[in-house]
């Protein structure tokens, strides 16, 4: 099979006006009979199959979503808009969407999960349609959409009530409509796009990136003038004003959560620190982007990079190959030899609940970690080369080119979304998720409607499909393990509560502690630390044994990824032995191995 990234020449022989504005209008019947409808149907079948394989339900606390569930339940049960103190994002759209699903599904936990799963598919469908609007051919667009929904962070968080997947999905829907409305005879689509952009702002403050991206795309598309500049800036100012108004209303009504906008305060603190410390933090953030986007976008990169090189002169292509090889080797050496680490090395979903080990476990075998690291370095180097080539294409492309508009939109939004991550002190790998759709479009869409698109070849599409399938299998396994661990942890907590100790003396991990104990132990001001949620625990529920505790119950977890979890991966219910101290959190490797501490023992 030969895969085209863009329509062949014969398909692009359309009137000049249509070429500038985009694809002509189609009837509903034509759309339903098109390959796009079949692709979206196939994506839906795969998404439903993933849901059946993972089997959601039985859990109601993941990462921070216990706080979001509280707010959505207050709205559903009492009609009150109440933000939990642990809430950092705007969350208005999120709790309204979740509350809606509680009216449709009786099981409250399943309702919240279903609300995320629906938008999870919506995000995949939206990136497919956005790619098609940017003249990417159906097969390549389908691989791009699969690359997003098969992402381990995207799939795992689709089975929670976290904001990451819904915010990403609504963002892509807004960008699809804004890009299509601005480059087609259907400007009313832009109105719907701006409405969705406001919904996106209701999820997260980072939606300010959307009007910034539209402004950049409009400035590139039309000759710059004072009137155009003002028209492009007005939506940005409107979004800033709406965000300020929302925060003012929260403050005036006493609803501002303790955690709201905590990242902004942390950024100010870091910015006020020494320049060397700030530059080191930024450099590490750039390394995160290089390796993680290189890994996550690898199935797309292996299509985009060969297609790019085929369009270059032979000598230029050789130089690009040499530069990419040097960069990939240097990046891998930096990660393995200087950092002394392997992928995944960014804390949170991927490292703790995804491809890596769980909690205090040492993670996957070295061979697997090494393979991930080398693949990430190669993907990062090739992807960077393609992005540089896209910038050159944008510089030379016709101003009225619809593809150039969408690529400019995607690149600008992606950069604006990632810029705060460079300087956020407490940053997690899931923050990169909204950037991924923008990267996928920038890699696959090629500006320049009059240019002859090179073929991607026969081998690379097959390799891309294999990579997507492997990524999906790994993500499914990690997601099943994630939910299995959550269910058994809840089972362990239920067992622990039958041992006669009050809940505040049971440390079941900060997620379950937050759900049950937040605000009950310690002061409101001190509640930002999970360590303040438990008062001197007598009972511990964890996957590692604690010093000074005896194991009273061992609950096995049926895992797919064999190296997930310390020891045999069981959840241990442990009681403190008389006369010995306690740990609020899990012991470190050094503490577990030090003779003074030793390991907890099991009751005979």
Coordinates of C-alpha atoms in Angstrom, one line a residue, residues 25 160 178 233 405 445 596:
X25 CA -19.7 21.8 0.5
X160 CA -11.3 8.7 35.1
X178 CA -12.3 27.6 13.9
X233 CA -6.4 40.6 19.5
X405 CA -3.7 28.4 8.2
X445 CA -0.4 18.5 7.2
X596 CA 18.1 -0.1 60.8

